[in-house]
Coordinates of C-alpha atoms and ligand atoms in Angstrom, one line a residue:
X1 CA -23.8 -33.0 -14.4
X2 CA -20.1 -32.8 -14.9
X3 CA -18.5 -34.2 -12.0
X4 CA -15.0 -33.9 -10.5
X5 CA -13.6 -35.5 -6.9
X6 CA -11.2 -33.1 -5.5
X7 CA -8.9 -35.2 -2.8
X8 CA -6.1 -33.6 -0.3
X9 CA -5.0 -36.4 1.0
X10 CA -2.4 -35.6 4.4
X11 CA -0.8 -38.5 6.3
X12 CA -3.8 -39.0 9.0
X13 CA -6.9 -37.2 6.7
X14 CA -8.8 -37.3 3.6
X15 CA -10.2 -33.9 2.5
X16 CA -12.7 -34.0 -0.2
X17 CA -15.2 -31.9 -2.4
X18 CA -17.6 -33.4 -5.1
X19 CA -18.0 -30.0 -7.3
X20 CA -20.7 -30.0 -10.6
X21 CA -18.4 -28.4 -12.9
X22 CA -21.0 -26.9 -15.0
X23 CA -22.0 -24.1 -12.3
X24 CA -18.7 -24.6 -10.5
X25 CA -20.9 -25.9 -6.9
X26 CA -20.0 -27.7 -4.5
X27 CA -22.1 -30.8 -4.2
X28 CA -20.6 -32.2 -1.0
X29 CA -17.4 -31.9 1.1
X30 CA -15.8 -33.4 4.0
X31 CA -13.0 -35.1 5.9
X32 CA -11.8 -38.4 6.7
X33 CA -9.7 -37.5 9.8
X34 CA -7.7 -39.8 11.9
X35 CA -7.0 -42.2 9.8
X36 CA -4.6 -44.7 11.4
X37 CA -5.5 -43.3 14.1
X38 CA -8.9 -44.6 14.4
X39 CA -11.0 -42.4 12.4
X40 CA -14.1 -39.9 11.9
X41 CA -16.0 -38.9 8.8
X42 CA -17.4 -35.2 9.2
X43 CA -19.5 -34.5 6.0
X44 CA -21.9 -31.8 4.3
X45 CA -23.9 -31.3 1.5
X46 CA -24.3 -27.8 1.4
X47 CA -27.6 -27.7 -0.9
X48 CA -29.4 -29.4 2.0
X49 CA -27.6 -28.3 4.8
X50 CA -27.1 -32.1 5.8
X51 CA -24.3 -32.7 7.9
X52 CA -22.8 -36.3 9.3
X53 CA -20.5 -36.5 12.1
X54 CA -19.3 -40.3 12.9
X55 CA -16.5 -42.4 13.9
X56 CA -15.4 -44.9 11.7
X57 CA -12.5 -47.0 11.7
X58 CA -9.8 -45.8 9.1
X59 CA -6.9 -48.0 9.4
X60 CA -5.8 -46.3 6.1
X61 CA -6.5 -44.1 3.3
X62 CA -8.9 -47.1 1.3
X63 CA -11.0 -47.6 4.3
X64 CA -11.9 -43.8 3.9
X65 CA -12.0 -43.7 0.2
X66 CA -14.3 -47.1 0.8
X67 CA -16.3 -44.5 3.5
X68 CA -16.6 -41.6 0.8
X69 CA -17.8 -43.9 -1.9
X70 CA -20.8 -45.6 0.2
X71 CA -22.1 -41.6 1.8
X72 CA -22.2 -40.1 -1.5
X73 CA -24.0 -43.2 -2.9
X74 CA -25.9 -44.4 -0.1
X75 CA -28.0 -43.7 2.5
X76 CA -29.3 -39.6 3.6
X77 CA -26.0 -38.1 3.0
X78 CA -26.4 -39.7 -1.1
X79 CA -25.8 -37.2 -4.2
X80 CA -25.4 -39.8 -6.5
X81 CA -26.1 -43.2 -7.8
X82 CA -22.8 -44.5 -8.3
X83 CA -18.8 -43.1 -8.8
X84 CA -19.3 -43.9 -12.0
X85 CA -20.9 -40.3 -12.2
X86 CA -17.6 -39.0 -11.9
X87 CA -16.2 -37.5 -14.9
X88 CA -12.5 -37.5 -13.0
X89 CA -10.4 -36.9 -9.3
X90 CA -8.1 -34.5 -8.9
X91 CA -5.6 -34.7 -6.3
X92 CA -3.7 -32.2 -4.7
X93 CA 0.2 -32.8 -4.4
X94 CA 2.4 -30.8 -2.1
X95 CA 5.7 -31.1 -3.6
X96 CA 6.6 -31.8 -7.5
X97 CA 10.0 -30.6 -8.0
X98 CA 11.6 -30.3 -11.4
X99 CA 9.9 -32.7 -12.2
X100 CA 6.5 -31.3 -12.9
X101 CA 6.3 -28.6 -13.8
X102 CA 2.0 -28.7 -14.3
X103 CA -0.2 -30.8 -13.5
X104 CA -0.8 -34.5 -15.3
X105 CA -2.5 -37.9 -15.7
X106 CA -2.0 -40.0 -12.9
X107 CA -0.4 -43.5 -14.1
X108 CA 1.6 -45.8 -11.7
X109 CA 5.0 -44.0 -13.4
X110 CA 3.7 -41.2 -12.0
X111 CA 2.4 -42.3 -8.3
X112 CA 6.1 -44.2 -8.3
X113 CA 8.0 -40.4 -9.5
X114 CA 6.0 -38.6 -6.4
X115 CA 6.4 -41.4 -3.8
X116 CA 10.3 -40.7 -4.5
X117 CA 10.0 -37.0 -4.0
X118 CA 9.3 -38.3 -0.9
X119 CA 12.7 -37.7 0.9
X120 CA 11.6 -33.6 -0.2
X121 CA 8.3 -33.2 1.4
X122 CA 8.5 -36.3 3.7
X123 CA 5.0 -35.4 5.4
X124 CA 3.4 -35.0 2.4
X125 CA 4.1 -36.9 -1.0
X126 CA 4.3 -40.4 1.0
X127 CA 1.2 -39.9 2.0
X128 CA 0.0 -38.3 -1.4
X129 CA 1.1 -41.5 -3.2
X130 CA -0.6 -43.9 -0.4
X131 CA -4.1 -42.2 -1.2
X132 CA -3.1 -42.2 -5.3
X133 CA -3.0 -46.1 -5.1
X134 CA -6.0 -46.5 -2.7
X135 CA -8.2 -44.1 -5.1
X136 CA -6.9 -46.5 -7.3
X137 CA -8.0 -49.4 -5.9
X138 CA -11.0 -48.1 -4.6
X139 CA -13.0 -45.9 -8.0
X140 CA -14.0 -48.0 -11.2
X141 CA -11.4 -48.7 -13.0
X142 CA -10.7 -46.6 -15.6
X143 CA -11.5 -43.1 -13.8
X144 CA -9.3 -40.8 -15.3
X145 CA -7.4 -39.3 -11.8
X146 CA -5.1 -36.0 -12.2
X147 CA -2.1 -34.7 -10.1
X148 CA -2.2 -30.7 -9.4
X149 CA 1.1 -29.8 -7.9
X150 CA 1.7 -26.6 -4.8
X151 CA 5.0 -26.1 -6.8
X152 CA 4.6 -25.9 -10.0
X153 CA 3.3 -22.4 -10.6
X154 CA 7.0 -21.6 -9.3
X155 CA 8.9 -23.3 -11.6
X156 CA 9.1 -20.0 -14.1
X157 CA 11.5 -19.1 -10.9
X158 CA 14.5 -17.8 -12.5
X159 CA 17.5 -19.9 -10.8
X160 CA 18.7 -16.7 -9.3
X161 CA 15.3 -16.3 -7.2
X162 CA 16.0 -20.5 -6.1
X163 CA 19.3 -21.2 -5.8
X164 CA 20.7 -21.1 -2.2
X165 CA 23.8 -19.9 -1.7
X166 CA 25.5 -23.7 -0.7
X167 CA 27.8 -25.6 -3.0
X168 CA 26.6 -26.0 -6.1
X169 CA 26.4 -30.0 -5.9
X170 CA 24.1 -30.1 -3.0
X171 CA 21.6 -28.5 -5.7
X172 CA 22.9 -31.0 -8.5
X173 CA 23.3 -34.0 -6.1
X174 CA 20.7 -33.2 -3.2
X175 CA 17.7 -30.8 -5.3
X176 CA 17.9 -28.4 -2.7
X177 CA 16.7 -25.4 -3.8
X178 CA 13.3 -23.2 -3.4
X179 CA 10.7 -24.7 -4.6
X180 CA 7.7 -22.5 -3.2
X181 CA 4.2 -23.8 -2.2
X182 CA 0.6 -22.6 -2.2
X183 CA 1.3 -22.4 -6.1
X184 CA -2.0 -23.4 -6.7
X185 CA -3.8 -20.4 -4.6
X186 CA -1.4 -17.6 -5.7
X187 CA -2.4 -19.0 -9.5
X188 CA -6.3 -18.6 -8.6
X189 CA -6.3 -15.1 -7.0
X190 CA -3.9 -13.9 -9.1
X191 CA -6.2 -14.7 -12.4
X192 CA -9.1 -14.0 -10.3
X193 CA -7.3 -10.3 -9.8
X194 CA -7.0 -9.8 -13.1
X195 CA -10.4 -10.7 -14.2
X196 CA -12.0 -8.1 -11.9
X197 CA -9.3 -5.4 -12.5
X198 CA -10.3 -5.9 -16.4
X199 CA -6.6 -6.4 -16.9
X200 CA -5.0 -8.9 -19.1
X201 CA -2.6 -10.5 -16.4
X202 CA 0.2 -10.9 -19.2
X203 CA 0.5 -6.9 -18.2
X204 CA 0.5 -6.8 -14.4
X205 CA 2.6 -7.1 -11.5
X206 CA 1.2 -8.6 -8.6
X207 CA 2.5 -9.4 -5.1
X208 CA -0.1 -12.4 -3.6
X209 CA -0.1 -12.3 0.0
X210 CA -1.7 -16.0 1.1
X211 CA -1.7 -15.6 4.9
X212 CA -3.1 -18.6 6.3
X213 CA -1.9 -21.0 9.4
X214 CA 0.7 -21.4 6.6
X215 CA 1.7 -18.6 5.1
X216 CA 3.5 -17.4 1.4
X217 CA 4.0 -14.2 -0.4
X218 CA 4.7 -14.7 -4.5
X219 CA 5.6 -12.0 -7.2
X220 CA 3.9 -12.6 -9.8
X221 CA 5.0 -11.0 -13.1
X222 CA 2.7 -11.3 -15.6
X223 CA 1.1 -14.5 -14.7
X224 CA 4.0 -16.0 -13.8
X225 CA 5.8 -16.5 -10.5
X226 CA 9.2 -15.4 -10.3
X227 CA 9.8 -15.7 -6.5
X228 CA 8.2 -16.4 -3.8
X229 CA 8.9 -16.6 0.0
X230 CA 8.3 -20.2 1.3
X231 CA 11.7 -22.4 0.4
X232 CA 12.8 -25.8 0.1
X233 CA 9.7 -26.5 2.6
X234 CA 7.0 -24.5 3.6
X235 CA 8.9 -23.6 6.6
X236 CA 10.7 -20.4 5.0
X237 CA 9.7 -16.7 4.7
X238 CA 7.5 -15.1 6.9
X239 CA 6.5 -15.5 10.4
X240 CA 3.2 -18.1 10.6
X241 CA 1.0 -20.3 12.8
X242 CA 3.7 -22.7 14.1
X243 CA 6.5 -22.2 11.9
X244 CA 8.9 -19.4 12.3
X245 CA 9.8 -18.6 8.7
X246 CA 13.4 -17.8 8.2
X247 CA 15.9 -17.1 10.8
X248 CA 19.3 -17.0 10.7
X249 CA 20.9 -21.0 9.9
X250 CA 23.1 -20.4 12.1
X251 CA 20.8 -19.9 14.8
X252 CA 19.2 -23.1 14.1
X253 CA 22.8 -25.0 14.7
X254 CA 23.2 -23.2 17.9
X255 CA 19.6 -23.8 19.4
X256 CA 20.1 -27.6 18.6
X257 CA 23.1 -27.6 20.4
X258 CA 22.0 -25.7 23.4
X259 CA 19.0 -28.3 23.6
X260 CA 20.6 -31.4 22.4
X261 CA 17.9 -31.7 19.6
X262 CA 18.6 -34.3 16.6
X263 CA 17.6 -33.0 13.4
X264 CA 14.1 -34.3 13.9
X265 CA 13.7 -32.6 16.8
X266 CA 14.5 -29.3 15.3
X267 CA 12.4 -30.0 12.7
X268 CA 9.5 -30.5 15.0
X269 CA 10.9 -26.8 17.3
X270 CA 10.4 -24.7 14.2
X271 CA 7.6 -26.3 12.2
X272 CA 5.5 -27.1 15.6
X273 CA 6.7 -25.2 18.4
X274 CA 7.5 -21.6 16.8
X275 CA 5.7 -18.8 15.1
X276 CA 2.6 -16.8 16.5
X277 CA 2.4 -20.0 19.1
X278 CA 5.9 -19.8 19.9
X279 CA 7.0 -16.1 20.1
X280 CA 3.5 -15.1 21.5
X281 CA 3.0 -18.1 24.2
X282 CA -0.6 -17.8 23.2
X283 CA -1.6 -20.2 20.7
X284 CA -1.3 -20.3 16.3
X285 CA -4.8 -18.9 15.7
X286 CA -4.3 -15.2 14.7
X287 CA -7.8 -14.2 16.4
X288 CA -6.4 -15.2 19.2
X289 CA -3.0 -12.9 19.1
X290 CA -5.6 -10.2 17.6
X291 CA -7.6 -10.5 21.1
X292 CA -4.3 -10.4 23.1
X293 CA -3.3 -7.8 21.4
X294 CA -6.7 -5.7 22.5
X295 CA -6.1 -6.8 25.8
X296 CA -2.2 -5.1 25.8
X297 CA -0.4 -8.4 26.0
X298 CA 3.0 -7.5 25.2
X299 CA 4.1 -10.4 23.6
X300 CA 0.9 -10.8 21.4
X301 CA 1.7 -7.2 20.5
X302 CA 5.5 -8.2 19.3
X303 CA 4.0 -11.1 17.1
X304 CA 1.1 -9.5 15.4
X305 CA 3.9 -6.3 14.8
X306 CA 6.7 -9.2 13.7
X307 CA 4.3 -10.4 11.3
X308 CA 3.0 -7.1 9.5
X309 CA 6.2 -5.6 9.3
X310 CA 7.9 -9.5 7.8
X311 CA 4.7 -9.0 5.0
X312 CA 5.7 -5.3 4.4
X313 CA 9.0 -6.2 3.6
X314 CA 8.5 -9.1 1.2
X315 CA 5.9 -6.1 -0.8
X316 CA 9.2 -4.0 -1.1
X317 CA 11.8 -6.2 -2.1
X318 CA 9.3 -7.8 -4.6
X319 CA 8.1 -4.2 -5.7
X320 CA 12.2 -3.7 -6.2
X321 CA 12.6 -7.4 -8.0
X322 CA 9.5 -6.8 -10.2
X323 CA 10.6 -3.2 -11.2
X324 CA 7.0 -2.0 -9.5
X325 CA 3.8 -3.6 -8.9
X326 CA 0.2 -3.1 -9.9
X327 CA -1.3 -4.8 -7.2
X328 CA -1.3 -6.3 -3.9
X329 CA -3.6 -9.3 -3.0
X330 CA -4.8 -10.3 0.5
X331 CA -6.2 -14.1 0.7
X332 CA -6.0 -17.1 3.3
X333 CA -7.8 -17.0 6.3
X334 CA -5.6 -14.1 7.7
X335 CA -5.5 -12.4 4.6
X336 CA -9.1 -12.6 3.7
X337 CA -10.6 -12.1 7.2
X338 CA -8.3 -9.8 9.2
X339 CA -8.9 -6.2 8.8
X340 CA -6.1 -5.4 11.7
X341 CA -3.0 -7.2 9.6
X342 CA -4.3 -5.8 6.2
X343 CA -4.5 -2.0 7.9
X344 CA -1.3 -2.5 9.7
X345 CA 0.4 -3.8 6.6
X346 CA -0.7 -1.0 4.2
X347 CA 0.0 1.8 6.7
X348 CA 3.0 4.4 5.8
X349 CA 3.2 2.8 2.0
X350 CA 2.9 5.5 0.4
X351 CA 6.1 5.5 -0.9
X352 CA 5.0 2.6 -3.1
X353 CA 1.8 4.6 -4.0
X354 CA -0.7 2.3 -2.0
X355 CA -3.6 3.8 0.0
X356 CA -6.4 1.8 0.9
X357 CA -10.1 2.8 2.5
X358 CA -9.8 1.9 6.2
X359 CA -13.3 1.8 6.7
X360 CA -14.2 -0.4 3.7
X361 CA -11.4 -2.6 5.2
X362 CA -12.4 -3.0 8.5
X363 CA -15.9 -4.5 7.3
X364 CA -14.7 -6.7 4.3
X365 CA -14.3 -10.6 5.0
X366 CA -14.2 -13.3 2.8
X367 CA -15.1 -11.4 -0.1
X368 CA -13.9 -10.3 -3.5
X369 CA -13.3 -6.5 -2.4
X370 CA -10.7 -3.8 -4.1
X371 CA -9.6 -2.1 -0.5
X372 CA -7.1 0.5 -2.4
X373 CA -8.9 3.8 -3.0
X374 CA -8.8 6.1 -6.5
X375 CA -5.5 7.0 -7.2
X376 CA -3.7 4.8 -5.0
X377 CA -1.1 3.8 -7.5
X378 CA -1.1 0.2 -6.3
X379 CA -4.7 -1.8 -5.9
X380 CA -4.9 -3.4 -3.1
X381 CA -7.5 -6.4 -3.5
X382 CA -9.4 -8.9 -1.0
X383 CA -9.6 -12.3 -3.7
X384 CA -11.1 -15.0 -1.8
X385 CA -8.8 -18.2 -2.4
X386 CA -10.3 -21.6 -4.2
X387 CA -8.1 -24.0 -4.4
X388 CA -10.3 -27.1 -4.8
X389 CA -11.8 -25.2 -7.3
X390 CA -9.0 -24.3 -9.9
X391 CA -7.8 -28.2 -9.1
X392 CA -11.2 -29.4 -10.4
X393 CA -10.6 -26.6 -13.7
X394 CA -7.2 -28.3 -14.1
X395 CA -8.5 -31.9 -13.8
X396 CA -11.1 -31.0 -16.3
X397 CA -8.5 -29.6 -18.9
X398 CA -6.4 -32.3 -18.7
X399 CA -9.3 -35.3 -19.4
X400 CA -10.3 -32.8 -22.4
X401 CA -13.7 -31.5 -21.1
Ligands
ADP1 P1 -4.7 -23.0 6.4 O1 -3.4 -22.5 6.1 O2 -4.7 -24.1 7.4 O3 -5.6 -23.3 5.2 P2 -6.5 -20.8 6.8 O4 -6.3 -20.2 5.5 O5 -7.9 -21.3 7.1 O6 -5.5 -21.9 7.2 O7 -6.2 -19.6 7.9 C1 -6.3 -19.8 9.2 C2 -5.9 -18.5 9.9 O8 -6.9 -17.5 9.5 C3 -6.0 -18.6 11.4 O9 -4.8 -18.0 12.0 C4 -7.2 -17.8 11.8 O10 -7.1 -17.1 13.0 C5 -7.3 -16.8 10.7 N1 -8.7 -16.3 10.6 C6 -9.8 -17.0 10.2 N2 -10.9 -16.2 10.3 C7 -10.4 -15.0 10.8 C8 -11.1 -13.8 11.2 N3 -12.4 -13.6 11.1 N4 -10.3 -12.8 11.7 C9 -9.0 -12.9 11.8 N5 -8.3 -14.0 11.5 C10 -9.0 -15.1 11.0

């Protein structure tokens, strides 16, 4: 077996998956949630259908890397003998700036370079670099561990796709600038598309649509990204679960002022309080607006039409910045599940040449589907999203297996 560890790691969780690279399975997966918190360890091991729910104290992230080293060695839960099974890790890392611009060996220069990107993704890479060194700590020494960044398939970004228009300096002094995220999802289903259009991707144009609880639309021209609608922080572009995408900065100024917020209190209105939860009163689950909207409620209604018509847009003006596009792609858990947001989106494009089977649409979930029908000028694809996966492909590369 050729093995790799896949780690997220947030602030208060541990996800994992333990895949056999040589049929690309998935062995086991899980979560170490709450950590510092308390702490519960919910695991599967999908040959077997075994599944472990307990609480376990997790005062940090190596008391849950401890906890995922003793099920997948010990007891019913066991896949393996020891860690040292493992050919490598491969961690996921939010935010990577200009400074990476793929993914790498982990070293300690390297755990020290995303700890200081810190002040950029303050949720994520602190916590990133706390479960670097307790992997660290906790595997046999010597397992090689890889970094796999959310931004780096946006780098290619031409500066005139990044650049905000603020002073110059605050770029050169302050790195603000868009970055982008889900990099590592819109690389998958875009080479994914390609694969099953038959189509080398150096000679496509694609616009990757991953709607999830967060959400990012990226143009992809030939393989590369050259813009893509999340920002600085994956709080720009469109409309999502709890974030509410881009609005007017002035508007933010003005609400702060009206409610006396500090800037972390803003922070916390827009990333927490806003979106499909906050415009529609309802909640941030998009089956849940989908239901309200069946039932007529108005303001369910307005968000589930705010977000289609905010997706429609980003298709033009990346159809306009690409000079066309071959291909649209739907993934996430909105993109791959709802039929009502994919219909609603592709409805009255025709201009851009896109027609897509209605019926086919409403059944397909989860599943590697072409939606567009023959000679719709643009495809419109279903590509399931696999993250872990292409981490574990990356992780492989890099140790030179
Ligand atoms: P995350 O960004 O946290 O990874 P996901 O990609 O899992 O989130 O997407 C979660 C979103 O997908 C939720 O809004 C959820 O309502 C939506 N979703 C999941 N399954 C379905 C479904 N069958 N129909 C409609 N929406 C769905």
């Amino acid at each position: 077996m050729n093995l790799v560890l896949v780690v997220n790691a947030g602030s208060s969780s541990l996800k994992y998956q333990l895949l056999n690279m040589d049929g690309e399975t998935v062995i086991a997966k899980g979560n170490c949630d709450r950590i510092g918190v308390d702490g519960h360890l919910s695991h599967k091991v999908p040959a077997t259908g075994y599944v472990l729910e307990q609480d376990c104290p997790f005062p940090t992230h190596t008391e849950a890397f401890e906890k995922l080293v003793e099920v997948l060695t010990t007891g019913e839960a066991k896949v393996i003998d020891s860690m040292s099974e493992i050919s490598a890790v491969g961690h996921r890392i939010v935010q990577g700036a200009e400074i990476f611009d793929r993914a790498c060996m982990v070293t300690e220069d390297v755990i020290n370079q995303i700890d200081a990107l810190s002040e950029l993704a303050p949720v994520h890479n602190h916590p990133h670099a706390l479960a670097l060194r307790a992997c660290t700590k906790v595997l046999p020494a010597g397992t090689p561990q890889v970094v796999v960044f959310d931004t780096a398939f946006h780098q290619t970004m031409p500066p005139k796709a990044y650049m905000f228009g603020l002073p110059y300096d605050d770029y050169k002094n302050y790195h603000v600038r868009k970055y982008g995220f889900h990099g590592t999802s819109h690389r998958f289903v875009s080479a994914a598309l390609a694969e099953a259009m038959g189509r080398d991707i150096k000679d496509l144009k694609i616009v990757s649509c991953h709607l999830g609880n967060g959400s990012s639309i990226t143009a992809v021209d030939g393989g590369k990204s050259v813009d893509t609608s999340m920002g600085f922080t994956p709080l720009d572009g469109i409309l999502m679960g709890t974030r509410c995408g881009s609005v007017d900065p002035s508007a933010v100024t003005y609400v702060m002022d009206k409610h006396g917020f500090t800037p972390r209190e803003m922070s916390d209105y827009m990333n927490k309080k806003s979106g499909f939860l906050g415009v529609s009163g309802i909640g941030s689950d998009n089956r849940d607006i989908q239901n309200a909207v069946l039932d007529g409620d108005e303001k369910a209604i307005l968000t589930s039409d705010m977000l289609q018509y905010q997706i429609k847009k980003y298709i033009g003006a990346y159809a306009a910045a690409m000079n066309g596009i071959d291909a649209v792609i739907f993934t996430g858990g909105i993109g791959e599940n709802s039929w009502e947001v994919r219909e609603a989106v592709c409805e009255n494009m025709e201009y851009f040449g896109i027609k897509i089977d209605n019926e086919l649409n409403h059944k397909t979930r989860g599943k590697l589907t072409k939606l567009s029908v023959e000679g719709s000028k643009v495809e419109v694809w279903v590509v399931p999203t696999n993250e872990e996966l292409l981490i574990a492909r990356d992780t492989l590369k890099l140790i030179g297996k």
